[in-house]
Coordinates of N, CA and C and ligand atoms in Angstrom, one line a residue:
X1 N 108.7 83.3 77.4 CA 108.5 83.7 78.8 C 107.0 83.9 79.1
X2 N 106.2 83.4 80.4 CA 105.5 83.5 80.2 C 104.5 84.9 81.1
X3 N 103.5 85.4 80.7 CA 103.2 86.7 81.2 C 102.7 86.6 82.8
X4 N 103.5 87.4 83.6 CA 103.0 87.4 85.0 C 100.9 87.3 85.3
X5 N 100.8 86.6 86.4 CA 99.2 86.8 86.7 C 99.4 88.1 88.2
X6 N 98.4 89.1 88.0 CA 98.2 89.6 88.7 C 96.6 89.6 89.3
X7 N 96.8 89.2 90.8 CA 95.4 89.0 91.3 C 95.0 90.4 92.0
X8 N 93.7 90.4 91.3 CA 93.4 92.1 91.7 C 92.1 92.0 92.1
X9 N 91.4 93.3 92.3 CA 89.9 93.9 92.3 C 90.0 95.2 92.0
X10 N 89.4 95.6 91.0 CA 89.9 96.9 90.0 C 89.4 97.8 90.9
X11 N 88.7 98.1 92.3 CA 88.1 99.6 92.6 C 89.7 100.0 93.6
X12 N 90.0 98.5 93.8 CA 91.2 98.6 95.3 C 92.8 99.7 94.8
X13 N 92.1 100.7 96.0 CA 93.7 101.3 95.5 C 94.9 100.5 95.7
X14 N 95.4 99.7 96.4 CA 96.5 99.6 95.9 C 96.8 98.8 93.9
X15 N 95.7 98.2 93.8 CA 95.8 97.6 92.9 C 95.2 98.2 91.8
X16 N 94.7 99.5 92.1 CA 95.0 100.5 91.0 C 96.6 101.3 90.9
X17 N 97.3 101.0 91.7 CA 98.5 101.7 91.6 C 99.5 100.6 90.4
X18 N 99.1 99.4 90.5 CA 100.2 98.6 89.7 C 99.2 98.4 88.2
X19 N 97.9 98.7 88.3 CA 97.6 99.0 86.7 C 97.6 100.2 85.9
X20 N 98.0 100.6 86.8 CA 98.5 102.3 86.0 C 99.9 102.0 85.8
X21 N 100.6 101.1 86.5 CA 102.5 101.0 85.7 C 102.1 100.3 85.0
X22 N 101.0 98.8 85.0 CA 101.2 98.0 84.0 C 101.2 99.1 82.5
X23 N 100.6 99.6 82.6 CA 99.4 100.9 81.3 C 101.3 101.4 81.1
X24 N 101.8 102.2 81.9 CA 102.8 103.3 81.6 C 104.2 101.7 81.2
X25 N 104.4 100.8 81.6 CA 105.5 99.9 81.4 C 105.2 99.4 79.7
X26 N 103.6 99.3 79.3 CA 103.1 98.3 78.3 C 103.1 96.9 78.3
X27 N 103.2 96.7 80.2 CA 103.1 95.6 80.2 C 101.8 94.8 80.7
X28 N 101.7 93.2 79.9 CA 100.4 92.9 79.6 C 100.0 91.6 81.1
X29 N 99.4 91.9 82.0 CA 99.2 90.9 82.9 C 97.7 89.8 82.4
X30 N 98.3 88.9 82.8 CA 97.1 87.9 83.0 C 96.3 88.0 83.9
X31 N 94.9 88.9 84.1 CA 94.4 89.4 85.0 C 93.1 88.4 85.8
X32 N 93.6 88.1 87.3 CA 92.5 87.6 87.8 C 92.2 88.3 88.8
X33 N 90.4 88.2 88.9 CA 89.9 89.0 89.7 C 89.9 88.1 90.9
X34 N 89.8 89.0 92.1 CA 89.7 88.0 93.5 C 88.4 89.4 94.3
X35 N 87.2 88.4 94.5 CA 86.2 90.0 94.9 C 86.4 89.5 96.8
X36 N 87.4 90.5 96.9 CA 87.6 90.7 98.4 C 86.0 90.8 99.5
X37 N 85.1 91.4 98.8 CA 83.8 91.6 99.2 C 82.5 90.1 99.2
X38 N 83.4 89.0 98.3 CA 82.7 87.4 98.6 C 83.7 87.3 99.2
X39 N 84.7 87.1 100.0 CA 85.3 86.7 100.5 C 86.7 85.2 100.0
X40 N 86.5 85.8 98.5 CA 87.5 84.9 97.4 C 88.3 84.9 97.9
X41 N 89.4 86.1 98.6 CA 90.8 85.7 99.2 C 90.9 84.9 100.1
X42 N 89.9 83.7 100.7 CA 89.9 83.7 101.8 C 89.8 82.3 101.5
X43 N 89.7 81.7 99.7 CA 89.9 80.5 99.7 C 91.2 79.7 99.2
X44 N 91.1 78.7 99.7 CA 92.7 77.8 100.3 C 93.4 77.8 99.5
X45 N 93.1 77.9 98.0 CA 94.4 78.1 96.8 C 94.9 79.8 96.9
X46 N 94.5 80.6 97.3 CA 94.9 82.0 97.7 C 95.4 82.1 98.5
X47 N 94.8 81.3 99.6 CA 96.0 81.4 100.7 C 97.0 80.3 101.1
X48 N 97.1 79.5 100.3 CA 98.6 78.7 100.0 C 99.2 79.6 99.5
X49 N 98.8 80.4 98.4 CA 99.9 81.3 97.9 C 100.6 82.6 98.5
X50 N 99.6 83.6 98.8 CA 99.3 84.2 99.8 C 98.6 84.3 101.3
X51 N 99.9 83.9 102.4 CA 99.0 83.5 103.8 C 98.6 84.9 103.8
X52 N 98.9 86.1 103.8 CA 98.1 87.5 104.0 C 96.7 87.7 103.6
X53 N 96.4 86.6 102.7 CA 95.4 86.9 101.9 C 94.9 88.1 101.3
X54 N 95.9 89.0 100.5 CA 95.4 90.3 100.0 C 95.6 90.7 98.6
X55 N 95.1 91.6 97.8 CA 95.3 92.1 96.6 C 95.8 93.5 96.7
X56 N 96.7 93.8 96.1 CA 97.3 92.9 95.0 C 98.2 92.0 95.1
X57 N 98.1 90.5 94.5 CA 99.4 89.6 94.7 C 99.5 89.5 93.0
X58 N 101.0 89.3 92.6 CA 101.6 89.3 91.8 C 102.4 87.7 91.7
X59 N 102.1 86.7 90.6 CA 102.8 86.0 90.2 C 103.3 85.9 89.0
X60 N 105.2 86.1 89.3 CA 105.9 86.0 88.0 C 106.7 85.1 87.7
X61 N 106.2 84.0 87.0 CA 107.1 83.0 87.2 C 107.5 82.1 88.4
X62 N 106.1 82.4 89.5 CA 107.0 81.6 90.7 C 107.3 82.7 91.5
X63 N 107.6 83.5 91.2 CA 107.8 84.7 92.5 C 106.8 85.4 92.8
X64 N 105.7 85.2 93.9 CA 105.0 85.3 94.0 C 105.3 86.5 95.3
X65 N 104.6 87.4 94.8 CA 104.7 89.2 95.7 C 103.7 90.0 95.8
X66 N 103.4 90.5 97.3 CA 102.4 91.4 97.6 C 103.2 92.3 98.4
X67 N 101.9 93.3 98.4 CA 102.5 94.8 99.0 C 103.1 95.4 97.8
X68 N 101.8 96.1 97.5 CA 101.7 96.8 95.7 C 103.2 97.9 95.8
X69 N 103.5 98.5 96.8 CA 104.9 99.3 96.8 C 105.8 98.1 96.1
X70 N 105.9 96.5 96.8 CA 107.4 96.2 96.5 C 106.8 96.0 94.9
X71 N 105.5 95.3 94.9 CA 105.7 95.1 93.4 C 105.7 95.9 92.3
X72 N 105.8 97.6 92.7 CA 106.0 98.5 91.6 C 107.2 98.2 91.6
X73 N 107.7 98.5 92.5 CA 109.5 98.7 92.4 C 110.2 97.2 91.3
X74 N 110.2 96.4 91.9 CA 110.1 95.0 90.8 C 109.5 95.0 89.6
X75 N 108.4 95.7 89.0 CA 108.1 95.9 87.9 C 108.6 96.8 87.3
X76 N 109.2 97.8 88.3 CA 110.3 98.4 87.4 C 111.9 97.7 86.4
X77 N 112.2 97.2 87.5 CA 113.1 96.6 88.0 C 113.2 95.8 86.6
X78 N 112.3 94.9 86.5 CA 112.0 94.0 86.0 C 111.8 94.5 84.1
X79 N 110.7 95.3 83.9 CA 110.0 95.1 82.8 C 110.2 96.8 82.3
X80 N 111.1 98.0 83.2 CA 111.3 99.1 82.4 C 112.8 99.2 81.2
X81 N 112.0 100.3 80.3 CA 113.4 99.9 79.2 C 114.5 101.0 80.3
X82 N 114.2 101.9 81.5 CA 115.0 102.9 82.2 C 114.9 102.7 83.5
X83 N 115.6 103.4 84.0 CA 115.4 103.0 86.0 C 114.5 104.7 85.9
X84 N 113.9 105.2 84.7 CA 113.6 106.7 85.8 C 112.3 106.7 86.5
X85 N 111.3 105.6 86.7 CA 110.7 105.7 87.8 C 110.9 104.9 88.7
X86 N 111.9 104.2 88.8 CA 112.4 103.9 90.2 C 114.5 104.4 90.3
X87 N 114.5 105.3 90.2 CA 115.7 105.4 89.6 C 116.9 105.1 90.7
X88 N 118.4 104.7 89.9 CA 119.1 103.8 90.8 C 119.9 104.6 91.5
X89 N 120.0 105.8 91.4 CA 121.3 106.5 92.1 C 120.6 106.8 93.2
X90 N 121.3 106.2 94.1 CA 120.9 105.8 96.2 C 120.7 107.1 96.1
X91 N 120.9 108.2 95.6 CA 120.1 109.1 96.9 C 119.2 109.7 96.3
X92 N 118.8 109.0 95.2 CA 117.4 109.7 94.7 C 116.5 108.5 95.1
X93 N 117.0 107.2 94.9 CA 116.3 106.2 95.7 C 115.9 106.1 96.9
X94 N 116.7 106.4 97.6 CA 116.5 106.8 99.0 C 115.2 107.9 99.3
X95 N 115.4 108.4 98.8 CA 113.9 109.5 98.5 C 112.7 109.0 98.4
X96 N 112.4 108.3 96.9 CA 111.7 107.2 96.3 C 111.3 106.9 97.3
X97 N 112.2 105.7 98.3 CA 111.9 104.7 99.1 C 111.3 105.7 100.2
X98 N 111.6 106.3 100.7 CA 111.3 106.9 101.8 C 109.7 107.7 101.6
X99 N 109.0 107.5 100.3 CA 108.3 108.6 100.0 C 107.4 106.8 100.5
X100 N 107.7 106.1 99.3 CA 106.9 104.6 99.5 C 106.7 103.9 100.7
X101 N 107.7 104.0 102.1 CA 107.4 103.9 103.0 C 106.2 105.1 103.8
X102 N 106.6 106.4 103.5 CA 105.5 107.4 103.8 C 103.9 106.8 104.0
X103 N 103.9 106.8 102.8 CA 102.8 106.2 101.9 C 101.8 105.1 102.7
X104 N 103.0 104.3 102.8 CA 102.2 102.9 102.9 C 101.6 103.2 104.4
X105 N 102.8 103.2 105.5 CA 103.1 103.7 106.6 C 102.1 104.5 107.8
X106 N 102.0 105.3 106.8 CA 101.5 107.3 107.4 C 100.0 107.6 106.5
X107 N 100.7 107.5 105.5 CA 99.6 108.4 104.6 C 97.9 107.5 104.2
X108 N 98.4 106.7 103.5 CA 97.7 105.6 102.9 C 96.8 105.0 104.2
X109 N 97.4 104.5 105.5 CA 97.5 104.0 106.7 C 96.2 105.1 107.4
X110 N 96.4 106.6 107.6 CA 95.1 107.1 107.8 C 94.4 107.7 107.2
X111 N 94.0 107.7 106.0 CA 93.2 107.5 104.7 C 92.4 106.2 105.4
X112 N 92.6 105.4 105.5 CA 91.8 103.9 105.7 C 91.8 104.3 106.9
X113 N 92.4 104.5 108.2 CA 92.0 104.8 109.4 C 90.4 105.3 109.5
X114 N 90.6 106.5 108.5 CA 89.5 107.6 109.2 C 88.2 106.8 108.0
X115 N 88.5 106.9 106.7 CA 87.6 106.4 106.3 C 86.6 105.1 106.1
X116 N 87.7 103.8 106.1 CA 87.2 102.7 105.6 C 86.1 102.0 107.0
X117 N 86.5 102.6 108.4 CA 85.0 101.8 109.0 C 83.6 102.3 109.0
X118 N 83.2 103.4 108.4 CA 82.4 104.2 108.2 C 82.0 103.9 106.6
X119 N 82.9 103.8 105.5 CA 82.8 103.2 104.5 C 82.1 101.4 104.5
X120 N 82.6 100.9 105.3 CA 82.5 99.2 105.1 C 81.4 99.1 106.4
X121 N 81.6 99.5 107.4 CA 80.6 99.0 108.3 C 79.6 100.0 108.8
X122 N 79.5 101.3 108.1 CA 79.2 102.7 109.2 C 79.4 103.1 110.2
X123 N 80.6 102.8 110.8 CA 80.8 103.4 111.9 C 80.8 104.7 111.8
X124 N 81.0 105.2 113.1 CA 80.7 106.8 113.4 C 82.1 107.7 113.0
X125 N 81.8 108.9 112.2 CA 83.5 109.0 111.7 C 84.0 109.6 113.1
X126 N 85.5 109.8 113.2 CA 85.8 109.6 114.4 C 87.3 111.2 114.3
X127 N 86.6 112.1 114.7 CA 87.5 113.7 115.1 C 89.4 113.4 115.1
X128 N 89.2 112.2 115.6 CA 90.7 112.4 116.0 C 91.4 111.8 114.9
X129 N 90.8 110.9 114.3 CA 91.8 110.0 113.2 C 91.8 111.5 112.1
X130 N 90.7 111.8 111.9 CA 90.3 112.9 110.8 C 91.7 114.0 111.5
X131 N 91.9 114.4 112.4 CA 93.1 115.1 112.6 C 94.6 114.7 112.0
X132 N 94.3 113.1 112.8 CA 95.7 112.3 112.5 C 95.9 112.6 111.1
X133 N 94.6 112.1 109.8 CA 94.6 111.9 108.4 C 95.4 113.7 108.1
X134 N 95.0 114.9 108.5 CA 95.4 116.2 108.3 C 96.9 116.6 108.5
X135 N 97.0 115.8 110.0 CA 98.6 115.9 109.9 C 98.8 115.1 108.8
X136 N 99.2 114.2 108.5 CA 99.8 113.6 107.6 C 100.1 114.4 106.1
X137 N 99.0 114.9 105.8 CA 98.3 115.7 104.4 C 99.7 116.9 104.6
X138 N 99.4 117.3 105.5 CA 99.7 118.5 106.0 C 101.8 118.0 105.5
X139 N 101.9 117.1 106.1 CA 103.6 116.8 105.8 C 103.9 116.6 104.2
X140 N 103.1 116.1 103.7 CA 103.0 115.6 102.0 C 103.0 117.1 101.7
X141 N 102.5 117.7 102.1 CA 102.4 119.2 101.7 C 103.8 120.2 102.0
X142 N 104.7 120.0 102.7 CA 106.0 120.1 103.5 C 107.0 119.5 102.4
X143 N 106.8 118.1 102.2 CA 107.6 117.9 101.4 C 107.3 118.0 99.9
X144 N 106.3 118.4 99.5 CA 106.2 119.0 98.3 C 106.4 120.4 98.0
X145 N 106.7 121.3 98.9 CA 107.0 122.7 98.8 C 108.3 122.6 97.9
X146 N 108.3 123.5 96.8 CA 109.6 123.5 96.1 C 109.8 122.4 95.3
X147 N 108.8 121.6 94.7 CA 109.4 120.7 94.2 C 108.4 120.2 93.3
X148 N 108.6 119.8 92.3 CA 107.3 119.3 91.0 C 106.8 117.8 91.5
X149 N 107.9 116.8 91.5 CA 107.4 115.4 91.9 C 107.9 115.3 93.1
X150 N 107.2 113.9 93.9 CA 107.7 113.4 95.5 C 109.3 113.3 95.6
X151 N 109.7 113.0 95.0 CA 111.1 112.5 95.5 C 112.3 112.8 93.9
X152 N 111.8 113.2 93.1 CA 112.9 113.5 91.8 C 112.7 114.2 91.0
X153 N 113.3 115.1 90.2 CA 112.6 116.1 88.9 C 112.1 115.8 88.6
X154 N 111.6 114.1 87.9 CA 110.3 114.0 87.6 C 109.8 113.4 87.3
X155 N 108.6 112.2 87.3 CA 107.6 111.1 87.6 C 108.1 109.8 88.0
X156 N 107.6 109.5 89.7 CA 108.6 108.0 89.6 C 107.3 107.7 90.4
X157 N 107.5 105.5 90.8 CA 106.7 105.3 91.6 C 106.1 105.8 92.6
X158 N 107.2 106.5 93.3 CA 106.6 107.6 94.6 C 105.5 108.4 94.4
X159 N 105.4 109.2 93.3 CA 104.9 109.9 92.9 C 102.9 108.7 92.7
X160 N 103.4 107.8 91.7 CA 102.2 106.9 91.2 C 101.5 106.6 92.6
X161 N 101.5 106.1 93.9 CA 101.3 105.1 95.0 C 100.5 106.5 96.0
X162 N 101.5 107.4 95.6 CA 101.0 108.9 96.5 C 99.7 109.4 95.5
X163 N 99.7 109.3 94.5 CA 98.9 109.7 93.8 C 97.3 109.2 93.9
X164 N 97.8 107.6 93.8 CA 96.5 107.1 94.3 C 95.6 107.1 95.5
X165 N 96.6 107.4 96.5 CA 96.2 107.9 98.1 C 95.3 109.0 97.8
X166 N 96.4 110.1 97.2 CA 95.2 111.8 97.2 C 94.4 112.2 96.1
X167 N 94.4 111.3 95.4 CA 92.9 111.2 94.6 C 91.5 110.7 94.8
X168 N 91.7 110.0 96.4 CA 91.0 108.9 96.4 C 90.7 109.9 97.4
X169 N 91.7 110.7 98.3 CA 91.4 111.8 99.5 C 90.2 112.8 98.5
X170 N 90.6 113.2 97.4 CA 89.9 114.0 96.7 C 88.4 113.4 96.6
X171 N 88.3 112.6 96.0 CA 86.7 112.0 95.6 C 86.3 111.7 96.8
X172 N 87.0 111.5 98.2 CA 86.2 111.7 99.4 C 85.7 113.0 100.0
X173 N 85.9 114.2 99.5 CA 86.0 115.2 99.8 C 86.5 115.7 100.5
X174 N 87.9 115.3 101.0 CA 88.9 116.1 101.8 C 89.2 117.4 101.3
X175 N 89.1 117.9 102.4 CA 89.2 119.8 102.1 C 91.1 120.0 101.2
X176 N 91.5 120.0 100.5 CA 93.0 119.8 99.7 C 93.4 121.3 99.7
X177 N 92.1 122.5 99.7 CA 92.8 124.0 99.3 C 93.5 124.2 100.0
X178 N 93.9 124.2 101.7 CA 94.8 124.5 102.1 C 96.3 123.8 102.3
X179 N 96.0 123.0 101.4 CA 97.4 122.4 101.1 C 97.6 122.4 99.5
X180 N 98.2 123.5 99.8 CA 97.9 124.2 97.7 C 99.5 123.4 96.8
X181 N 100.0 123.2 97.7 CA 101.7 121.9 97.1 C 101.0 120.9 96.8
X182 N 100.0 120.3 97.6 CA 99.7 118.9 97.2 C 98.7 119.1 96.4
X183 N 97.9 120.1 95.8 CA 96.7 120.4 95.1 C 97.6 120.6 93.9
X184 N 98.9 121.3 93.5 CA 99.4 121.3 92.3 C 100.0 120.1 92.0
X185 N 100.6 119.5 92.8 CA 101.2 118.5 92.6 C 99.9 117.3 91.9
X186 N 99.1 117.3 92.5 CA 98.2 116.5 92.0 C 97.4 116.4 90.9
X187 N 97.8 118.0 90.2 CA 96.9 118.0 88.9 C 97.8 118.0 88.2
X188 N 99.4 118.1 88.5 CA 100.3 117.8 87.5 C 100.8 116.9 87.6
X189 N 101.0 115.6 88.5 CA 100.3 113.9 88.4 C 99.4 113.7 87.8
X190 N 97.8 114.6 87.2 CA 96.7 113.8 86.8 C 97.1 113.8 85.4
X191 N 97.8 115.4 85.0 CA 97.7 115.6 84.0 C 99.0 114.6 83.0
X192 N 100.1 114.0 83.9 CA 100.6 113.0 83.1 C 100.4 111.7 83.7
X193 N 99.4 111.2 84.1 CA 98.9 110.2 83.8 C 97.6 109.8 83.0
X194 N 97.4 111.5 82.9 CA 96.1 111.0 81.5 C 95.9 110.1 80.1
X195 N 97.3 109.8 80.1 CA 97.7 109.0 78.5 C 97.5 107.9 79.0
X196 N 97.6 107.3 80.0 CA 97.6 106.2 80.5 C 96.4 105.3 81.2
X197 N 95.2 105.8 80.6 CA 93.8 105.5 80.9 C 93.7 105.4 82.3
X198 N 94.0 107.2 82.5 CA 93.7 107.4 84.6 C 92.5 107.4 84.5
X199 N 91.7 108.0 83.9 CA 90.4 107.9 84.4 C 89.6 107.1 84.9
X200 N 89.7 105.7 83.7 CA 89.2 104.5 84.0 C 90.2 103.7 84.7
X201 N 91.1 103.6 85.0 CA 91.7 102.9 85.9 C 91.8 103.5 87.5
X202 N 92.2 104.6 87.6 CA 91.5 105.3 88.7 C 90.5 105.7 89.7
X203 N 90.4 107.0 88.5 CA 89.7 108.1 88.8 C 88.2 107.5 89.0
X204 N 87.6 107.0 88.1 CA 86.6 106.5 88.2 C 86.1 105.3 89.2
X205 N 87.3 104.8 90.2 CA 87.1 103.8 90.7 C 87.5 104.7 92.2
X206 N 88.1 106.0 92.4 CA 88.1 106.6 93.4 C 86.2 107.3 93.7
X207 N 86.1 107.3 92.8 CA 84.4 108.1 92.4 C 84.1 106.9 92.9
X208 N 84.0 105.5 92.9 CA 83.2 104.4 93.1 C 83.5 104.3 94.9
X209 N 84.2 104.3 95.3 CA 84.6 103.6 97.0 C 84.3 105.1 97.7
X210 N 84.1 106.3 97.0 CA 83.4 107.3 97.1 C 81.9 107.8 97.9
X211 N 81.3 106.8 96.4 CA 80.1 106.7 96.4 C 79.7 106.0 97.4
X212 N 80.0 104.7 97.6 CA 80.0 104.1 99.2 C 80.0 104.7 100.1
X213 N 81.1 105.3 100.3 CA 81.4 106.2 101.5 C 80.2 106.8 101.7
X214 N 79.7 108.2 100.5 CA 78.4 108.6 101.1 C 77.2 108.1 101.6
X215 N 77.1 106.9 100.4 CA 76.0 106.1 101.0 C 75.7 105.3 102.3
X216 N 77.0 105.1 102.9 CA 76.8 104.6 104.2 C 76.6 105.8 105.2
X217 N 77.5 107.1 104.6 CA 77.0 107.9 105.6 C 75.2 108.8 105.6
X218 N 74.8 109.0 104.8 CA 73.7 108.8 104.5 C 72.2 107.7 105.1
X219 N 73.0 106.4 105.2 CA 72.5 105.6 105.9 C 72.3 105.6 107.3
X220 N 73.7 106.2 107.8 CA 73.5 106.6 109.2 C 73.6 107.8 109.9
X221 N 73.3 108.5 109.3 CA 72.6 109.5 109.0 C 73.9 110.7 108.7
X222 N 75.2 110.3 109.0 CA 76.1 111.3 108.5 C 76.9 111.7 110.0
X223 N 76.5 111.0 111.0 CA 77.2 110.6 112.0 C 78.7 110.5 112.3
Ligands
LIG1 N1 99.6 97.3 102.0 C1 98.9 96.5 101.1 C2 97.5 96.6 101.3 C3 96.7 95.4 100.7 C4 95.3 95.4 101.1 O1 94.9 95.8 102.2 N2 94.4 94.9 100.2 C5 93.0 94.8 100.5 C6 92.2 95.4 99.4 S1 92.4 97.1 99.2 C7 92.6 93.4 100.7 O2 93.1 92.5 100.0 N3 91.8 93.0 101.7 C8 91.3 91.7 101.9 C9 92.1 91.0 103.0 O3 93.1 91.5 103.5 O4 91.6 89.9 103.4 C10 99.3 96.9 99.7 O5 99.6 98.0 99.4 O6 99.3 96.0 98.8

């Protein structure tokens, strides 16, 4: 059989979300880089494969899949010796799913709202998205009350995909103290994915799109 190619760019959260399962599954991808910033996705053997033109895309054999949520769930699916991080009984799934739609949807969705045009072009940061990004925070924090992980007793994709969201909130310096569910929740996400080279697969690449961020704000003068 032969080993899936996964097209990435190591800083991009989502495509840090599926190298942290690769790490936790032990599974070995054939890793190609695609630097979204030359505009590599944007040539015609990438997008014959992928008309979206985006990373992460995952080819397994011919099944060729983007939108890093379905391809956790499939790499579950696929390459775990258990279903417990994507587990099969519908109404813990249903949870799961609903946490991954959150994510993608809501959360993840103004995370990039508020930050990435100020990040990528300096635009001016903008009061109301920064609100919108709080509500959201604010519901993650709602549905973390009373409960160790997003959606099960304990560690599933939901958990991994959300993780990379509010770490990445963190290294931006989003205010997290008064959302003290998602501030525990998050250091007991960090703390079991430390075996799994979070740092360097992560953490250190949320510190990196970070660093941008200031630097463009900085450039204009913080605007
Ligand atoms: N919802 C998608 C988002 C994918 C995405 O936006 N990827 C960005 C990098 S973080 C990208 O490839 N941008 C280049 C492009 O869309 O042309 C996922 O979770 O996989």
């Amino acid at each position: 059989m032969s080993t899936p190619v996964l097209y990435y760019l190591p800083p991009s959260p989502p495509c840090r979300s599926i190298l942290l399962l690769a790490k936790m599954l032990g599974l070995d991808f054939e890793l190609k880089i695609v630097n979204i910033m030359e505009g590599e996705q944007l040539k015609p053997n990438f997008v014959a494969m992928n008309p979206q033109h985006c990373v992460p895309t995952m080819n397994d054999q011919g099944l060729v899949l983007w939108e890093s949520r379905a391809i956790l769930s499939y790499l579950v699916a696929a390459y775990a010796k258990s279903d417990e991080l994507y587990p099969t009984d519908i109404r813990v799934r249903a949870l799961v799913d609903q946490r991954l739609h959150f994510d993608l949807g809501t959360l993840y969705q103004r995370l990039t709202d508020f930050y990435f045009p100020t990040m990528f072009i300096g635009a001016p940061l903008d009061e109301v998205k920064r609100a919108r990004l709080t509500e959201a925070v604010g519901w993650l924090n709602a549905i973390l009350e009373g409960r160790e992980y997003a959606a099960a007793d304990h560690f599933t994709i939901a958990d991994l995909t959300l993780l990379v969201t509010v770490s990445q909130l963190e290294a931006f310096d989003f205010e997290l103290r008064p959302f003290k569910h998602v501030k525990q929740w998050l250091d007991r996400c960090k703390e079991h994915m430390a075996p799994y080279d979070y740092d360097e697969l992560n953490a250190s690449k949320a510190s990196m799109l970070a660093d941008m961020f200031r630097a463009k704000m900085n450039q204009t003068g913080g605007s």
